[in-house]
mmCIF file of C-alpha atoms in Angstrom:
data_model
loop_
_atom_site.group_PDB
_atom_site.id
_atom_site.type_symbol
_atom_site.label_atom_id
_atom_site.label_comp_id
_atom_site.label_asym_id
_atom_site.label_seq_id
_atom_site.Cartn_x
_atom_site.Cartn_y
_atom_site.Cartn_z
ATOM 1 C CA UNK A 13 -36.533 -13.128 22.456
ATOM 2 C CA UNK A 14 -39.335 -12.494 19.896
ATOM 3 C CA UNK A 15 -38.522 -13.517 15.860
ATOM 4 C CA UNK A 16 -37.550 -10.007 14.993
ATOM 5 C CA UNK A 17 -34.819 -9.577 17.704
ATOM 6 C CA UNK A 18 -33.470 -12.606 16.558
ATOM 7 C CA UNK A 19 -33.161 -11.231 13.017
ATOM 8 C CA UNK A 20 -31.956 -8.520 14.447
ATOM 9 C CA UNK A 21 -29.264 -10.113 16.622
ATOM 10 C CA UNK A 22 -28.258 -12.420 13.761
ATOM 11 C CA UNK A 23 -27.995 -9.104 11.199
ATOM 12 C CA UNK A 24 -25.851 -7.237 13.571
ATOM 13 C CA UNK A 25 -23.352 -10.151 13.830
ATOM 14 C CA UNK A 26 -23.488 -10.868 10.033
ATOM 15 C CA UNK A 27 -22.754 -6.693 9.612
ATOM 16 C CA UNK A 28 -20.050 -6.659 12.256
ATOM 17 C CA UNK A 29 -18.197 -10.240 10.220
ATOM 18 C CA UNK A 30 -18.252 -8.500 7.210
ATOM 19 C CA UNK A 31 -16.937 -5.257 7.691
ATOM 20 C CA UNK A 32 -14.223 -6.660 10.126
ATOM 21 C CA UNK A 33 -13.324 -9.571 8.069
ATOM 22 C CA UNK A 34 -13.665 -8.301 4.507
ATOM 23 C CA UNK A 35 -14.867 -4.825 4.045
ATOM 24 C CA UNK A 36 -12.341 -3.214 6.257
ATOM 25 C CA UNK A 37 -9.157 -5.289 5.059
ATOM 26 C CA UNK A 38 -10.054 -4.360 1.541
ATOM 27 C CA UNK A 39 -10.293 -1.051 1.532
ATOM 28 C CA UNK A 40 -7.164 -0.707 3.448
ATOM 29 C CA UNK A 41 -5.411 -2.668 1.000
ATOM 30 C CA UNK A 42 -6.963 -0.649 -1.874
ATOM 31 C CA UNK A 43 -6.228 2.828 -0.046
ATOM 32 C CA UNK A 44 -2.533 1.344 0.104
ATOM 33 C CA UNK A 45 -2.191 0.124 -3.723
ATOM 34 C CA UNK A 46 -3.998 3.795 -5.024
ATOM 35 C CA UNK A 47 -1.164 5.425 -2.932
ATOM 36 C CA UNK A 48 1.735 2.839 -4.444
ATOM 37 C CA UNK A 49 0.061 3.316 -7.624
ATOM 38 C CA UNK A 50 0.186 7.487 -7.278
ATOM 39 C CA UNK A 51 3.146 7.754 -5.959
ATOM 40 C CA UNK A 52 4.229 5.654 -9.258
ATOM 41 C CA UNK A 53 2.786 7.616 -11.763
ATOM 42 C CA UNK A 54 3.793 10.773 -9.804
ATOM 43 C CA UNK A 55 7.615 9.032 -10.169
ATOM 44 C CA UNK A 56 7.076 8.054 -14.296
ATOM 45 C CA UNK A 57 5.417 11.358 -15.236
ATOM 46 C CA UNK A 58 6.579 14.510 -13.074
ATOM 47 C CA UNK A 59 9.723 13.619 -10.447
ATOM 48 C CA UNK A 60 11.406 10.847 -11.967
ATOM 49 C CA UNK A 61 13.325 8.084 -9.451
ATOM 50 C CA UNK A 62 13.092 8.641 -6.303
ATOM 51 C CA UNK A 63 15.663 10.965 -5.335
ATOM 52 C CA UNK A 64 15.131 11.169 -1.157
ATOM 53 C CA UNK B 20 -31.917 -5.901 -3.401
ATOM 54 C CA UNK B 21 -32.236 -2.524 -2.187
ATOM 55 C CA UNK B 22 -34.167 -3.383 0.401
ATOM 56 C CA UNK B 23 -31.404 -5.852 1.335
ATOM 57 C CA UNK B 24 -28.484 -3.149 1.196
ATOM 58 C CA UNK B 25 -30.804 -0.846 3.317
ATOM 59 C CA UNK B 26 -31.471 -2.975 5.911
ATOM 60 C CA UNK B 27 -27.792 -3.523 6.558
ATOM 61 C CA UNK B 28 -27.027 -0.481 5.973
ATOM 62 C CA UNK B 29 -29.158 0.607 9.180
ATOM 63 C CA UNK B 30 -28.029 -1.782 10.800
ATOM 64 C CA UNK B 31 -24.787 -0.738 10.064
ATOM 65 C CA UNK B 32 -25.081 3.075 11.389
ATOM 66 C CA UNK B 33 -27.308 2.409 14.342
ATOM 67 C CA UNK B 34 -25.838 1.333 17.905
ATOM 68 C CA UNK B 35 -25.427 -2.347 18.982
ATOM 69 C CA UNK B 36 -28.454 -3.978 20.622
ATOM 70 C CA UNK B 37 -27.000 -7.289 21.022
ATOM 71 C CA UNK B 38 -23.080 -6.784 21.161
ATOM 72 C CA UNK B 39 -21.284 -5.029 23.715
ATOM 73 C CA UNK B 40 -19.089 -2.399 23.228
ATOM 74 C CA UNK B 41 -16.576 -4.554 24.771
ATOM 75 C CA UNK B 42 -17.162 -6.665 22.090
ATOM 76 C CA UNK B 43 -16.698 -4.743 19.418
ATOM 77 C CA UNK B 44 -14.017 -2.845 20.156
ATOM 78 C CA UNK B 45 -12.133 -5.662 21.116
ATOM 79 C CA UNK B 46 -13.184 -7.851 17.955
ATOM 80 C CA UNK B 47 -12.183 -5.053 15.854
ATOM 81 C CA UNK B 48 -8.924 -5.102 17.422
ATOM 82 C CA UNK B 49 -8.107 -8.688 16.705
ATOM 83 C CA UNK B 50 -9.041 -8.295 13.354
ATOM 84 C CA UNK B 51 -6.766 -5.055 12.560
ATOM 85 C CA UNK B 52 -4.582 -7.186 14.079
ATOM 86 C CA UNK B 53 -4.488 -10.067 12.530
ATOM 87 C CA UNK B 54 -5.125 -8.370 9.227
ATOM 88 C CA UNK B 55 -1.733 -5.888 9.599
ATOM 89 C CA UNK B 56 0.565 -9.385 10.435
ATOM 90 C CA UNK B 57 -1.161 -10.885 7.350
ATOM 91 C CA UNK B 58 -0.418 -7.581 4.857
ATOM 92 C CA UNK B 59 3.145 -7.564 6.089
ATOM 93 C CA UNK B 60 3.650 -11.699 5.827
ATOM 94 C CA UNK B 61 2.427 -11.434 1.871
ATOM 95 C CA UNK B 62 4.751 -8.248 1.581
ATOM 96 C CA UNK B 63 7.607 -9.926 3.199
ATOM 97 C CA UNK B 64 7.031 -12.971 1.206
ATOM 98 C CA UNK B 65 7.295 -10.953 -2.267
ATOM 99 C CA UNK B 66 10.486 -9.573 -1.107
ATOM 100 C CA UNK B 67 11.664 -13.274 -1.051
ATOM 101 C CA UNK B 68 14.476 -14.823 -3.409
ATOM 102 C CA UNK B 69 11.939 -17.906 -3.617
ATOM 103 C CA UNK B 70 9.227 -15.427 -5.115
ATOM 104 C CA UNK B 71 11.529 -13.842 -7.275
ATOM 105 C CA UNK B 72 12.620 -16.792 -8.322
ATOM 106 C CA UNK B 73 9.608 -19.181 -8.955
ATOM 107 C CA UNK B 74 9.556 -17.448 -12.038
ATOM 108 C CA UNK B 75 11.605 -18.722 -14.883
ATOM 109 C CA UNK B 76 12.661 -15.283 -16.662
ATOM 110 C CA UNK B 77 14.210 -14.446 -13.149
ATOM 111 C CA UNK B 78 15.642 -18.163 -12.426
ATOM 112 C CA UNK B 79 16.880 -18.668 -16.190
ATOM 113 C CA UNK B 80 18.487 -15.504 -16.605
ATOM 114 C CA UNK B 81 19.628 -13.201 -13.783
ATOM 115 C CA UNK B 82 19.593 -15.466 -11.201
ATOM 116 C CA UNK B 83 22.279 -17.751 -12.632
ATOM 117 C CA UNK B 84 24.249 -14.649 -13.284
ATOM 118 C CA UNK B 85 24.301 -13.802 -9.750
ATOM 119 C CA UNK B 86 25.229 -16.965 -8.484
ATOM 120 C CA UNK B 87 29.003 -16.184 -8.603
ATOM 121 C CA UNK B 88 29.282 -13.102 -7.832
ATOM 122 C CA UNK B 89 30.208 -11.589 -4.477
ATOM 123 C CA UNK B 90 27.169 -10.857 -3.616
ATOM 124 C CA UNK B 91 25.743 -14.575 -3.778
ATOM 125 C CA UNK B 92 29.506 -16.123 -2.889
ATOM 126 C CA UNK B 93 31.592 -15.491 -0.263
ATOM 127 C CA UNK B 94 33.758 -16.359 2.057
ATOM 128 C CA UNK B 95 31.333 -14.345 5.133
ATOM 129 C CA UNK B 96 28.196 -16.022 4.364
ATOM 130 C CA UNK B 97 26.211 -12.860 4.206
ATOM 131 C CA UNK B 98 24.432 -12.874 0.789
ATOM 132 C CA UNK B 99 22.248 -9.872 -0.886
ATOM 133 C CA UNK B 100 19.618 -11.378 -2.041
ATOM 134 C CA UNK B 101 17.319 -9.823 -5.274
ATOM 135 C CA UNK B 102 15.205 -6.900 -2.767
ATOM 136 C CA UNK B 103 18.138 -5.939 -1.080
ATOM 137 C CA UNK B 104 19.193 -4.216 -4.257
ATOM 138 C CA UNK B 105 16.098 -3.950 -5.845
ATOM 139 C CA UNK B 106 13.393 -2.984 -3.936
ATOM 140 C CA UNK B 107 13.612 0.264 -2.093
ATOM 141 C CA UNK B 108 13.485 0.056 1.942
ATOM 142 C CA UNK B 109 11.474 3.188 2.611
ATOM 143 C CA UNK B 110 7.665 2.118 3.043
ATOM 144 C CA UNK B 111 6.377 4.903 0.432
ATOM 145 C CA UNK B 112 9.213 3.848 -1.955
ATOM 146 C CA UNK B 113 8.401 0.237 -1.710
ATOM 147 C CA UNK B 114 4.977 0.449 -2.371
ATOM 148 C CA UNK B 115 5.046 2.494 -5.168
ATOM 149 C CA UNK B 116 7.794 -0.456 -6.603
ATOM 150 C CA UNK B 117 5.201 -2.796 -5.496
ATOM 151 C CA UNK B 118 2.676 -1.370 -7.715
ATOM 152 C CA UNK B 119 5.144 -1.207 -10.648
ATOM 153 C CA UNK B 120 5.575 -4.709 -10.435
ATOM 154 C CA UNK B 121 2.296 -4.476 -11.760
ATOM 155 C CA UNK B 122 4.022 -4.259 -15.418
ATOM 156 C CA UNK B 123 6.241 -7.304 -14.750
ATOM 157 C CA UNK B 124 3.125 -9.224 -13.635
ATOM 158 C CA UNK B 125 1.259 -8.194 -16.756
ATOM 159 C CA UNK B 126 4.444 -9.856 -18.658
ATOM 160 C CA UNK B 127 4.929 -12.485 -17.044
ATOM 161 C CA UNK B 128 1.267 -13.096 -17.841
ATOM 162 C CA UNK B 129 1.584 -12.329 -21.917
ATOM 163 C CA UNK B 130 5.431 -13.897 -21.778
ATOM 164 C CA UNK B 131 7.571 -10.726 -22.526
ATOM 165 C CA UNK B 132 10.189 -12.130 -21.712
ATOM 166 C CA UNK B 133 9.756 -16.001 -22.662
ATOM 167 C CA UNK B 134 13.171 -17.040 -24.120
ATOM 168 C CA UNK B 135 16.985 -16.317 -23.508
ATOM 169 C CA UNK B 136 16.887 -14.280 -26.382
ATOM 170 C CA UNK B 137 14.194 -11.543 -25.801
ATOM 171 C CA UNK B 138 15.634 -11.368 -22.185
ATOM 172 C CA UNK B 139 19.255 -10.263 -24.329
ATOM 173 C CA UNK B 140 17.649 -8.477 -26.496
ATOM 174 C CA UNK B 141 15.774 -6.707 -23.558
ATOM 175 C CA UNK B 142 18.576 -6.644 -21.234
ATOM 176 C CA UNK B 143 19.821 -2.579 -21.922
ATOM 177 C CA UNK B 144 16.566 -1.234 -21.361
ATOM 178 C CA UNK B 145 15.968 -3.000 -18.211
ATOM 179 C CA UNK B 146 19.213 -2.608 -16.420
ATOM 180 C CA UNK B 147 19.225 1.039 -18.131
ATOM 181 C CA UNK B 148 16.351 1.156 -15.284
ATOM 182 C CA UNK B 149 18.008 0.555 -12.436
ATOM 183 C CA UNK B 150 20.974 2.508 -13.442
ATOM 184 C CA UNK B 151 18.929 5.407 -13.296
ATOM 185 C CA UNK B 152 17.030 4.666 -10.655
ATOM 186 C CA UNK B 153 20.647 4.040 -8.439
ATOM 187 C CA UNK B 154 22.018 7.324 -10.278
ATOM 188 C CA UNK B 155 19.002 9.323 -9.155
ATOM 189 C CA UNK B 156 18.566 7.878 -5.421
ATOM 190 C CA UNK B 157 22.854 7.678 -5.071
ATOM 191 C CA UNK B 158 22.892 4.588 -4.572
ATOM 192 C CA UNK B 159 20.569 4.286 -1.802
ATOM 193 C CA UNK B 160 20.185 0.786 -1.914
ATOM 194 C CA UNK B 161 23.931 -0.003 -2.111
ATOM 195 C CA UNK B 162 23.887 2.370 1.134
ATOM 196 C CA UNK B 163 22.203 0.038 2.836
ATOM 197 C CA UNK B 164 24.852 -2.064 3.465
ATOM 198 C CA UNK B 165 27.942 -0.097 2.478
ATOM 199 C CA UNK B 166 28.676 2.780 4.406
ATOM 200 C CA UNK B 167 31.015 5.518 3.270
ATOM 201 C CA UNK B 168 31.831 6.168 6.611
ATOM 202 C CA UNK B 169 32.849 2.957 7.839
ATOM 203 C CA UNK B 170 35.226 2.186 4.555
ATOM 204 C CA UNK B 171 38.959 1.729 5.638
ATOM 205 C CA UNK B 172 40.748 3.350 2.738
ATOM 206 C CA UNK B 173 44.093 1.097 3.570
ATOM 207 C CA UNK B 174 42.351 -2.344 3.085
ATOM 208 C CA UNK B 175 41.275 -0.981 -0.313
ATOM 209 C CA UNK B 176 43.289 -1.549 -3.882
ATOM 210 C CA UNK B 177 45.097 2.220 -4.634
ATOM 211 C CA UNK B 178 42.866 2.451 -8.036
ATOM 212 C CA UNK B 179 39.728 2.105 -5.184
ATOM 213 C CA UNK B 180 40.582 4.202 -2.545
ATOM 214 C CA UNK B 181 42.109 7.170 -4.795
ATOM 215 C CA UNK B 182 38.085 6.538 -6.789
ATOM 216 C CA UNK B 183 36.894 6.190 -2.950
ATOM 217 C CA UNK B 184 38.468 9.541 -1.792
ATOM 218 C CA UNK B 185 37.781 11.845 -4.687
ATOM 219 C CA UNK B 186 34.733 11.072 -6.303
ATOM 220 C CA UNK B 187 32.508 9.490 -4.107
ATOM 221 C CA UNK B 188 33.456 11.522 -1.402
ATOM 222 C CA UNK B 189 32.332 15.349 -3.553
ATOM 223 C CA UNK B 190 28.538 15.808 -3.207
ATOM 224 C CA UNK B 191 27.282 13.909 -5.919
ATOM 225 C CA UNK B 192 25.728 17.830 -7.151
ATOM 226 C CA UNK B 193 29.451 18.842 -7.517
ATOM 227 C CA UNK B 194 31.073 16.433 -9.957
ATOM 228 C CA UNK B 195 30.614 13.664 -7.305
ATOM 229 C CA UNK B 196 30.162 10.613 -8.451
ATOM 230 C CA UNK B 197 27.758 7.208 -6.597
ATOM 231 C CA UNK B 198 28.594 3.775 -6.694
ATOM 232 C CA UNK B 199 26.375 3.020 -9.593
ATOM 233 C CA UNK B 200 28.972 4.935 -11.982
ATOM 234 C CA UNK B 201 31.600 2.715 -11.754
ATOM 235 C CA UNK B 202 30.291 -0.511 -9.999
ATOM 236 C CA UNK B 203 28.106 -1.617 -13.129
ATOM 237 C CA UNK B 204 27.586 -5.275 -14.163
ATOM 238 C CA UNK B 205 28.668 -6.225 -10.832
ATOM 239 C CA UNK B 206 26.094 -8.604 -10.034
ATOM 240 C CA UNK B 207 24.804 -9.827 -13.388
ATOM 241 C CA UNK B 208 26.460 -9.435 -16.705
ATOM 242 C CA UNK B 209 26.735 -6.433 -18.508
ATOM 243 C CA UNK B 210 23.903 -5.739 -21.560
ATOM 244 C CA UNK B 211 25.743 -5.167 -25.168
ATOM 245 C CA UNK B 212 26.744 -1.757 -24.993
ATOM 246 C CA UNK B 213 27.412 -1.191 -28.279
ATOM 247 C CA UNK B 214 25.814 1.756 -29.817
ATOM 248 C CA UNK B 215 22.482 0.917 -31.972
#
């Protein structure tokens, strides 16, 4: 295996860690809170407690 | 720097050379995983009388008022503890309470609610809260445990199971009335409700 695909290897790994391990999780948990957090404002501002 | 972010990023939306689908999908599977048990542990874990709790303007105030009530006391051993009542069950419901517990987070931090005193003074406003919130939901989180359907009118007291009968029996659109009307203060003390 020359240098490069080495780097290359190593890179791939490094991108794969970080989206599984801390990209991904994030979002999800920010894609969670903004709907929490609309559904909120939606309940303080237009529809009042939830009535379901 | 931007070389840096390109790099990755075509690395990031070209094919594996090194890593095997099997790999990947499968790693990505642990994670999701492992990451779902994790979200739901932490939300579990705020939903805890120890997290509620580990607070002092919850463990000074409401949570000695609880203590001999029904609800914490009894002769069954089934207790409700502080998210039964106040934290609705439904999963969109729940996290838009999460996120308002935003505000009492940003109190805690500035002490709001520091002394016995501004938690009195305090008190109408927040349990004016819930009130509404149980008068607009009817009661939904009382529902959770107590069923209209399963009530047996002759174990109740007369004054309960005429209330029982009439009123919470109508549609709650039709002069009905929900738990929340008449069962008020029943698990901490009542705010002054005298007029301001």
């Amino acid at each position: 295996m020359s240098e490069d695909d080495k780097l290359r290897k190593t890179e791939e790994f490094r991108t794969w860690l970080a989206f599984t391990v801390v990209m991904a999780p994030v979002l999800a948990v920010l894609i969670v809170s903004g709907y929490g957090f609309v559904v909120w404002m939606w309940q303080t501002f237009v529809a009042g407690p939830p009535t379901y | 720097m931007r070389d840096f972010v390109r790099r990755y990023w075509q690395t990031l939306s070209s094919p594996s050379r090194y890593y095997s689908l099997g790999f990947l999908t499968i790693g990505g599977f642990v994670g999701g995983v492992l990451f779902w048990g994790g979200f739901n542990t932490a939300m579990e874990f705020t939903n805890t009388e120890t997290f509620c709790i580990s607070c002092h303007e919850m463990r000074d105030n409401v949570y000695q008022e609880i203590q001999p009530t029904i609800h914490f006391t009894n002769r069954s051993g089934v207790r409700a503890v502080c998210s039964d009542c106040h934290v609705p069950h439904d999963w969109t419901y729940k996290m838009a309470r999460k996120m308002q517990a935003s505000k009492e987070v940003w109190g805690w931090i500035f002490g709001t609610i520091d002394t016995r005193e501004e938690f009195l003074a305090k008190r109408k406003e927040l349990a004016g809260r819930e009130w509404e919130r149980m008068k607009a939901n009817d009661s939904r989180e009382c529902r959770n445990c107590h069923e209209f359907q399963a009530m047996d009118f002759t174990r109740q007291s007369k004054r309960g199971a005429d209330a029982h009968s009439a009123q919470l029996a109508a549609k709650q659109s039709e002069t009905g009335k929900t738990c929340i009307d008449c069962h008020k203060g029943i698990a901490h003390r009542l705010p002054d409700m005298t007029a301001q």
